[in-house]
Structure formats: C-alpha cells, structure tokens
Amino acid sequence: FLNGTLPFLPGCHPDLIDLYLWENKFSGTLPSSLGAFTKATHLLLGDNRFVGTIPNDMAKNLTELEALMLWNNALTGTIPQSLGRLTNLLGVGLGHNLLTGTIPSNLAAPPEMMAISLEDNILRGGI
C-alpha cells in the first residue's frame, strides 16, 4: 500500500491520461491541482483515506474525463455542480463517503453517463 498525503503532483507530465491510485492508504485532502491534468480520462482515487471536500474547481478543466472514482473515503461537504458539466463523463463513484446536501440536478446530464454511485452518504434529492 502507498500511504501519506497525495504529493500533488507538479512533477507529473501535464499529458497524464490515467491516474489509478485506488486501494491505498492515502490521506489528507484532494488537491485542486488534480484539475491541471486536462487530458485525463480516468481519475481513480477510491478506497483511500481522503478527507475534506471535493474541490469545486477540480473539475473545471477536466473536459476529457470519463471516470471519476472517489468511493470509500471520508469526503465531506457537497457534490460540486461542476461534475455535471463534464460532457464526456461515463461514470462517477462517490459512494461510501460522508457527503451531504442536495444531489446536483445536472449530475446525470452528461449524455453518455452510464453509472452514478452515491450510496452510503447523507444526500437528498433525486437524479
């Protein structure tokens, strides 16, 4: 297992396409600099020990993103509206966190969305 905080990641190549770091013991907050990987199609960070909120601006530049998996962490706060503006998104996994508030009405808006996992949070509303 890898552990510690995510040392993000100024040394990574900006053309990074896939980041698979699930099932480790990373802790700390999700860095908003994840949004700097504008060519990323898969960000899989589930099953770690991340805390805090999903950065509001993280998704702003992730126009190629197809999969965002943040399941089974300890993320809090609301789901950013910006996730629903990612038109290439096929799946989002946010289950088994501590997310609260209303599910963004645009979360299922991406035309090719195939899977949304929100179970075991404290959310209200529908998709």
mmCIF file with all atom_site columns, C-alpha atoms in Angstrom:
data_model
loop_
_atom_site.group_PDB
_atom_site.id
_atom_site.type_symbol
_atom_site.label_atom_id
_atom_site.label_alt_id
_atom_site.label_comp_id
_atom_site.label_asym_id
_atom_site.label_entity_id
_atom_site.label_seq_id
_atom_site.pdbx_PDB_ins_code
_atom_site.Cartn_x
_atom_site.Cartn_y
_atom_site.Cartn_z
_atom_site.occupancy
_atom_site.B_iso_or_equiv
_atom_site.pdbx_formal_charge
_atom_site.auth_seq_id
_atom_site.auth_comp_id
_atom_site.auth_asym_id
_atom_site.auth_atom_id
_atom_site.pdbx_PDB_model_num
ATOM 1   C CA . PHE A 1 1   ? 0.000   0.000  0.000   1.00 0.00 ? 1   PHE A CA 1
ATOM 2   C CA . LEU A 1 2   ? 1.037   3.555  -0.666  1.00 0.00 ? 2   LEU A CA 1
ATOM 3   C CA . ASN A 1 3   ? 0.323   5.978  2.153   1.00 0.00 ? 3   ASN A CA 1
ATOM 4   C CA . GLY A 1 4   ? 0.701   9.576  3.224   1.00 0.00 ? 4   GLY A CA 1
ATOM 5   C CA . THR A 1 5   ? -0.738  12.637 1.599   1.00 0.00 ? 5   THR A CA 1
ATOM 6   C CA . LEU A 1 6   ? -1.012  12.930 -2.148  1.00 0.00 ? 6   LEU A CA 1
ATOM 7   C CA . PRO A 1 7   ? 2.053   14.988 -3.040  1.00 0.00 ? 7   PRO A CA 1
ATOM 8   C CA . PHE A 1 8   ? 0.436   16.711 -5.848  1.00 0.00 ? 8   PHE A CA 1
ATOM 9   C CA . LEU A 1 9   ? 1.963   16.358 -8.398  1.00 0.00 ? 9   LEU A CA 1
ATOM 10  C CA . PRO A 1 10  ? 3.667   19.252 -10.041 1.00 0.00 ? 10  PRO A CA 1
ATOM 11  C CA . GLY A 1 11  ? 6.305   16.926 -11.431 1.00 0.00 ? 11  GLY A CA 1
ATOM 12  C CA . CYS A 1 12  ? 3.808   14.803 -13.355 1.00 0.00 ? 12  CYS A CA 1
ATOM 13  C CA . HIS A 1 13  ? 3.525   15.231 -17.062 1.00 0.00 ? 13  HIS A CA 1
ATOM 14  C CA . PRO A 1 14  ? 0.592   17.515 -17.990 1.00 0.00 ? 14  PRO A CA 1
ATOM 15  C CA . ASP A 1 15  ? -0.488  14.997 -20.630 1.00 0.00 ? 15  ASP A CA 1
ATOM 16  C CA . LEU A 1 16  ? -1.289  12.394 -17.963 1.00 0.00 ? 16  LEU A CA 1
ATOM 17  C CA . ILE A 1 17  ? -4.301  10.387 -19.130 1.00 0.00 ? 17  ILE A CA 1
ATOM 18  C CA . ASP A 1 18  ? -4.952  7.817  -16.387 1.00 0.00 ? 18  ASP A CA 1
ATOM 19  C CA . LEU A 1 19  ? -4.311  8.096  -12.660 1.00 0.00 ? 19  LEU A CA 1
ATOM 20  C CA . TYR A 1 20  ? -5.040  4.857  -10.812 1.00 0.00 ? 20  TYR A CA 1
ATOM 21  C CA . LEU A 1 21  ? -4.321  5.181  -7.105  1.00 0.00 ? 21  LEU A CA 1
ATOM 22  C CA . TRP A 1 22  ? -7.262  3.293  -5.614  1.00 0.00 ? 22  TRP A CA 1
ATOM 23  C CA . GLU A 1 23  ? -6.975  0.819  -2.733  1.00 0.00 ? 23  GLU A CA 1
ATOM 24  C CA . ASN A 1 24  ? -4.113  2.510  -0.922  1.00 0.00 ? 24  ASN A CA 1
ATOM 25  C CA . LYS A 1 25  ? -3.854  4.449  2.314   1.00 0.00 ? 25  LYS A CA 1
ATOM 26  C CA . PHE A 1 26  ? -3.513  7.990  1.019   1.00 0.00 ? 26  PHE A CA 1
ATOM 27  C CA . SER A 1 27  ? -4.822  10.579 3.452   1.00 0.00 ? 27  SER A CA 1
ATOM 28  C CA . GLY A 1 28  ? -5.321  14.328 3.609   1.00 0.00 ? 28  GLY A CA 1
ATOM 29  C CA . THR A 1 29  ? -7.377  16.395 1.226   1.00 0.00 ? 29  THR A CA 1
ATOM 30  C CA . LEU A 1 30  ? -7.830  16.079 -2.520  1.00 0.00 ? 30  LEU A CA 1
ATOM 31  C CA . PRO A 1 31  ? -5.645  18.715 -4.158  1.00 0.00 ? 31  PRO A CA 1
ATOM 32  C CA . SER A 1 32  ? -7.394  21.058 -6.576  1.00 0.00 ? 32  SER A CA 1
ATOM 33  C CA . SER A 1 33  ? -4.307  20.644 -8.769  1.00 0.00 ? 33  SER A CA 1
ATOM 34  C CA . LEU A 1 34  ? -5.876  17.376 -9.973  1.00 0.00 ? 34  LEU A CA 1
ATOM 35  C CA . GLY A 1 35  ? -7.709  19.678 -12.368 1.00 0.00 ? 35  GLY A CA 1
ATOM 36  C CA . ALA A 1 36  ? -4.419  20.530 -14.078 1.00 0.00 ? 36  ALA A CA 1
ATOM 37  C CA . PHE A 1 37  ? -4.446  17.203 -15.916 1.00 0.00 ? 37  PHE A CA 1
ATOM 38  C CA . THR A 1 38  ? -6.617  18.497 -18.729 1.00 0.00 ? 38  THR A CA 1
ATOM 39  C CA . LYS A 1 39  ? -6.162  15.342 -20.840 1.00 0.00 ? 39  LYS A CA 1
ATOM 40  C CA . ALA A 1 40  ? -7.059  12.933 -18.033 1.00 0.00 ? 40  ALA A CA 1
ATOM 41  C CA . THR A 1 41  ? -9.767  10.408 -18.820 1.00 0.00 ? 41  THR A CA 1
ATOM 42  C CA . HIS A 1 42  ? -9.647  8.360  -15.591 1.00 0.00 ? 42  HIS A CA 1
ATOM 43  C CA . LEU A 1 43  ? -9.046  9.581  -12.038 1.00 0.00 ? 43  LEU A CA 1
ATOM 44  C CA . LEU A 1 44  ? -9.469  6.594  -9.737  1.00 0.00 ? 44  LEU A CA 1
ATOM 45  C CA . LEU A 1 45  ? -8.769  7.537  -6.139  1.00 0.00 ? 45  LEU A CA 1
ATOM 46  C CA . GLY A 1 46  ? -11.303 5.358  -4.370  1.00 0.00 ? 46  GLY A CA 1
ATOM 47  C CA . ASP A 1 47  ? -10.727 3.243  -1.281  1.00 0.00 ? 47  ASP A CA 1
ATOM 48  C CA . ASN A 1 48  ? -8.209  5.512  0.413   1.00 0.00 ? 48  ASN A CA 1
ATOM 49  C CA . ARG A 1 49  ? -8.451  7.776  3.463   1.00 0.00 ? 49  ARG A CA 1
ATOM 50  C CA . PHE A 1 50  ? -9.048  11.169 1.847   1.00 0.00 ? 50  PHE A CA 1
ATOM 51  C CA . VAL A 1 51  ? -10.905 13.753 3.931   1.00 0.00 ? 51  VAL A CA 1
ATOM 52  C CA . GLY A 1 52  ? -12.367 17.179 3.307   1.00 0.00 ? 52  GLY A CA 1
ATOM 53  C CA . THR A 1 53  ? -14.362 18.395 0.363   1.00 0.00 ? 53  THR A CA 1
ATOM 54  C CA . ILE A 1 54  ? -14.202 17.665 -3.350  1.00 0.00 ? 54  ILE A CA 1
ATOM 55  C CA . PRO A 1 55  ? -12.530 20.841 -4.633  1.00 0.00 ? 55  PRO A CA 1
ATOM 56  C CA . ASN A 1 56  ? -15.073 22.991 -6.501  1.00 0.00 ? 56  ASN A CA 1
ATOM 57  C CA . ASP A 1 57  ? -12.597 23.924 -9.204  1.00 0.00 ? 57  ASP A CA 1
ATOM 58  C CA . MET A 1 58  ? -11.089 20.466 -9.638  1.00 0.00 ? 58  MET A CA 1
ATOM 59  C CA . ALA A 1 59  ? -13.434 19.506 -12.492 1.00 0.00 ? 59  ALA A CA 1
ATOM 60  C CA . LYS A 1 60  ? -13.308 22.863 -14.266 1.00 0.00 ? 60  LYS A CA 1
ATOM 61  C CA . ASN A 1 61  ? -10.672 21.850 -16.837 1.00 0.00 ? 61  ASN A CA 1
ATOM 62  C CA . LEU A 1 62  ? -11.184 18.087 -16.926 1.00 0.00 ? 62  LEU A CA 1
ATOM 63  C CA . THR A 1 63  ? -13.091 18.168 -20.200 1.00 0.00 ? 63  THR A CA 1
ATOM 64  C CA . GLU A 1 64  ? -11.865 14.720 -21.310 1.00 0.00 ? 64  GLU A CA 1
ATOM 65  C CA . LEU A 1 65  ? -12.718 12.960 -18.037 1.00 0.00 ? 65  LEU A CA 1
ATOM 66  C CA . GLU A 1 66  ? -14.716 9.744  -18.450 1.00 0.00 ? 66  GLU A CA 1
ATOM 67  C CA . ALA A 1 67  ? -14.445 8.244  -14.958 1.00 0.00 ? 67  ALA A CA 1
ATOM 68  C CA . LEU A 1 68  ? -14.112 9.882  -11.551 1.00 0.00 ? 68  LEU A CA 1
ATOM 69  C CA . MET A 1 69  ? -13.992 7.361  -8.730  1.00 0.00 ? 69  MET A CA 1
ATOM 70  C CA . LEU A 1 70  ? -13.718 8.702  -5.200  1.00 0.00 ? 70  LEU A CA 1
ATOM 71  C CA . TRP A 1 71  ? -15.690 5.971  -3.402  1.00 0.00 ? 71  TRP A CA 1
ATOM 72  C CA . ASN A 1 72  ? -14.888 4.731  0.104   1.00 0.00 ? 72  ASN A CA 1
ATOM 73  C CA . ASN A 1 73  ? -13.026 7.694  1.537   1.00 0.00 ? 73  ASN A CA 1
ATOM 74  C CA . ALA A 1 74  ? -14.167 10.173 4.197   1.00 0.00 ? 74  ALA A CA 1
ATOM 75  C CA . LEU A 1 75  ? -15.048 13.069 1.898   1.00 0.00 ? 75  LEU A CA 1
ATOM 76  C CA . THR A 1 76  ? -17.431 15.670 3.304   1.00 0.00 ? 76  THR A CA 1
ATOM 77  C CA . GLY A 1 77  ? -19.391 18.631 2.013   1.00 0.00 ? 77  GLY A CA 1
ATOM 78  C CA . THR A 1 78  ? -21.490 18.817 -1.116  1.00 0.00 ? 78  THR A CA 1
ATOM 79  C CA . ILE A 1 79  ? -21.056 17.399 -4.600  1.00 0.00 ? 79  ILE A CA 1
ATOM 80  C CA . PRO A 1 80  ? -19.772 20.196 -6.875  1.00 0.00 ? 80  PRO A CA 1
ATOM 81  C CA . GLN A 1 81  ? -22.151 21.296 -9.648  1.00 0.00 ? 81  GLN A CA 1
ATOM 82  C CA . SER A 1 82  ? -19.145 21.313 -11.975 1.00 0.00 ? 82  SER A CA 1
ATOM 83  C CA . LEU A 1 83  ? -19.203 17.500 -12.183 1.00 0.00 ? 83  LEU A CA 1
ATOM 84  C CA . GLY A 1 84  ? -22.416 17.681 -14.216 1.00 0.00 ? 84  GLY A CA 1
ATOM 85  C CA . ARG A 1 85  ? -20.731 19.898 -16.786 1.00 0.00 ? 85  ARG A CA 1
ATOM 86  C CA . LEU A 1 86  ? -18.218 17.211 -17.745 1.00 0.00 ? 86  LEU A CA 1
ATOM 87  C CA . THR A 1 87  ? -19.812 16.130 -21.002 1.00 0.00 ? 87  THR A CA 1
ATOM 88  C CA . ASN A 1 88  ? -17.594 13.052 -21.544 1.00 0.00 ? 88  ASN A CA 1
ATOM 89  C CA . LEU A 1 89  ? -18.258 11.609 -18.087 1.00 0.00 ? 89  LEU A CA 1
ATOM 90  C CA . LEU A 1 90  ? -19.382 7.965  -18.235 1.00 0.00 ? 90  LEU A CA 1
ATOM 91  C CA . GLY A 1 91  ? -19.231 7.154  -14.538 1.00 0.00 ? 91  GLY A CA 1
ATOM 92  C CA . VAL A 1 92  ? -18.870 8.831  -11.185 1.00 0.00 ? 92  VAL A CA 1
ATOM 93  C CA . GLY A 1 93  ? -18.326 6.886  -7.964  1.00 0.00 ? 93  GLY A CA 1
ATOM 94  C CA . LEU A 1 94  ? -18.901 8.862  -4.773  1.00 0.00 ? 94  LEU A CA 1
ATOM 95  C CA . GLY A 1 95  ? -20.447 6.151  -2.609  1.00 0.00 ? 95  GLY A CA 1
ATOM 96  C CA . HIS A 1 96  ? -19.345 5.368  0.940   1.00 0.00 ? 96  HIS A CA 1
ATOM 97  C CA . ASN A 1 97  ? -18.249 8.857  1.954   1.00 0.00 ? 97  ASN A CA 1
ATOM 98  C CA . LEU A 1 98  ? -19.767 11.489 4.242   1.00 0.00 ? 98  LEU A CA 1
ATOM 99  C CA . LEU A 1 99  ? -21.161 13.759 1.528   1.00 0.00 ? 99  LEU A CA 1
ATOM 100 C CA . THR A 1 100 ? -24.150 15.904 2.445   1.00 0.00 ? 100 THR A CA 1
ATOM 101 C CA . GLY A 1 101 ? -26.622 18.264 0.810   1.00 0.00 ? 101 GLY A CA 1
ATOM 102 C CA . THR A 1 102 ? -28.649 18.050 -2.344  1.00 0.00 ? 102 THR A CA 1
ATOM 103 C CA . ILE A 1 103 ? -27.590 15.930 -5.296  1.00 0.00 ? 103 ILE A CA 1
ATOM 104 C CA . PRO A 1 104 ? -26.803 18.391 -8.121  1.00 0.00 ? 104 PRO A CA 1
ATOM 105 C CA . SER A 1 105 ? -29.621 18.321 -10.660 1.00 0.00 ? 105 SER A CA 1
ATOM 106 C CA . ASN A 1 106 ? -27.127 18.235 -13.522 1.00 0.00 ? 106 ASN A CA 1
ATOM 107 C CA . LEU A 1 107 ? -25.153 15.223 -12.253 1.00 0.00 ? 107 LEU A CA 1
ATOM 108 C CA . ALA A 1 108 ? -26.837 12.879 -14.735 1.00 0.00 ? 108 ALA A CA 1
ATOM 109 C CA . ALA A 1 109 ? -26.684 15.473 -17.534 1.00 0.00 ? 109 ALA A CA 1
ATOM 110 C CA . PRO A 1 110 ? -23.637 14.177 -19.438 1.00 0.00 ? 110 PRO A CA 1
ATOM 111 C CA . PRO A 1 111 ? -25.168 12.432 -22.459 1.00 0.00 ? 111 PRO A CA 1
ATOM 112 C CA . GLU A 1 112 ? -23.161 9.225  -22.165 1.00 0.00 ? 112 GLU A CA 1
ATOM 113 C CA . MET A 1 113 ? -23.424 8.829  -18.361 1.00 0.00 ? 113 MET A CA 1
ATOM 114 C CA . MET A 1 114 ? -23.721 5.129  -17.578 1.00 0.00 ? 114 MET A CA 1
ATOM 115 C CA . ALA A 1 115 ? -23.172 4.802  -13.823 1.00 0.00 ? 115 ALA A CA 1
ATOM 116 C CA . ILE A 1 116 ? -23.554 7.013  -10.760 1.00 0.00 ? 116 ILE A CA 1
ATOM 117 C CA . SER A 1 117 ? -22.710 5.619  -7.334  1.00 0.00 ? 117 SER A CA 1
ATOM 118 C CA . LEU A 1 118 ? -23.866 7.740  -4.388  1.00 0.00 ? 118 LEU A CA 1
ATOM 119 C CA . GLU A 1 119 ? -24.821 5.128  -1.788  1.00 0.00 ? 119 GLU A CA 1
ATOM 120 C CA . ASP A 1 120 ? -23.958 5.431  1.889   1.00 0.00 ? 120 ASP A CA 1
ATOM 121 C CA . ASN A 1 121 ? -23.792 9.218  2.070   1.00 0.00 ? 121 ASN A CA 1
ATOM 122 C CA . ILE A 1 122 ? -26.144 11.772 3.629   1.00 0.00 ? 122 ILE A CA 1
ATOM 123 C CA . LEU A 1 123 ? -27.621 13.157 0.413   1.00 0.00 ? 123 LEU A CA 1
ATOM 124 C CA . ARG A 1 124 ? -31.115 14.263 -0.525  1.00 0.00 ? 124 ARG A CA 1
ATOM 125 C CA . GLY A 1 125 ? -32.916 14.753 -3.805  1.00 0.00 ? 125 GLY A CA 1
ATOM 126 C CA . GLY A 1 126 ? -33.049 12.721 -6.977  1.00 0.00 ? 126 GLY A CA 1
ATOM 127 C CA . ILE A 1 127 ? -31.175 12.410 -10.208 1.00 0.00 ? 127 ILE A CA 1
#
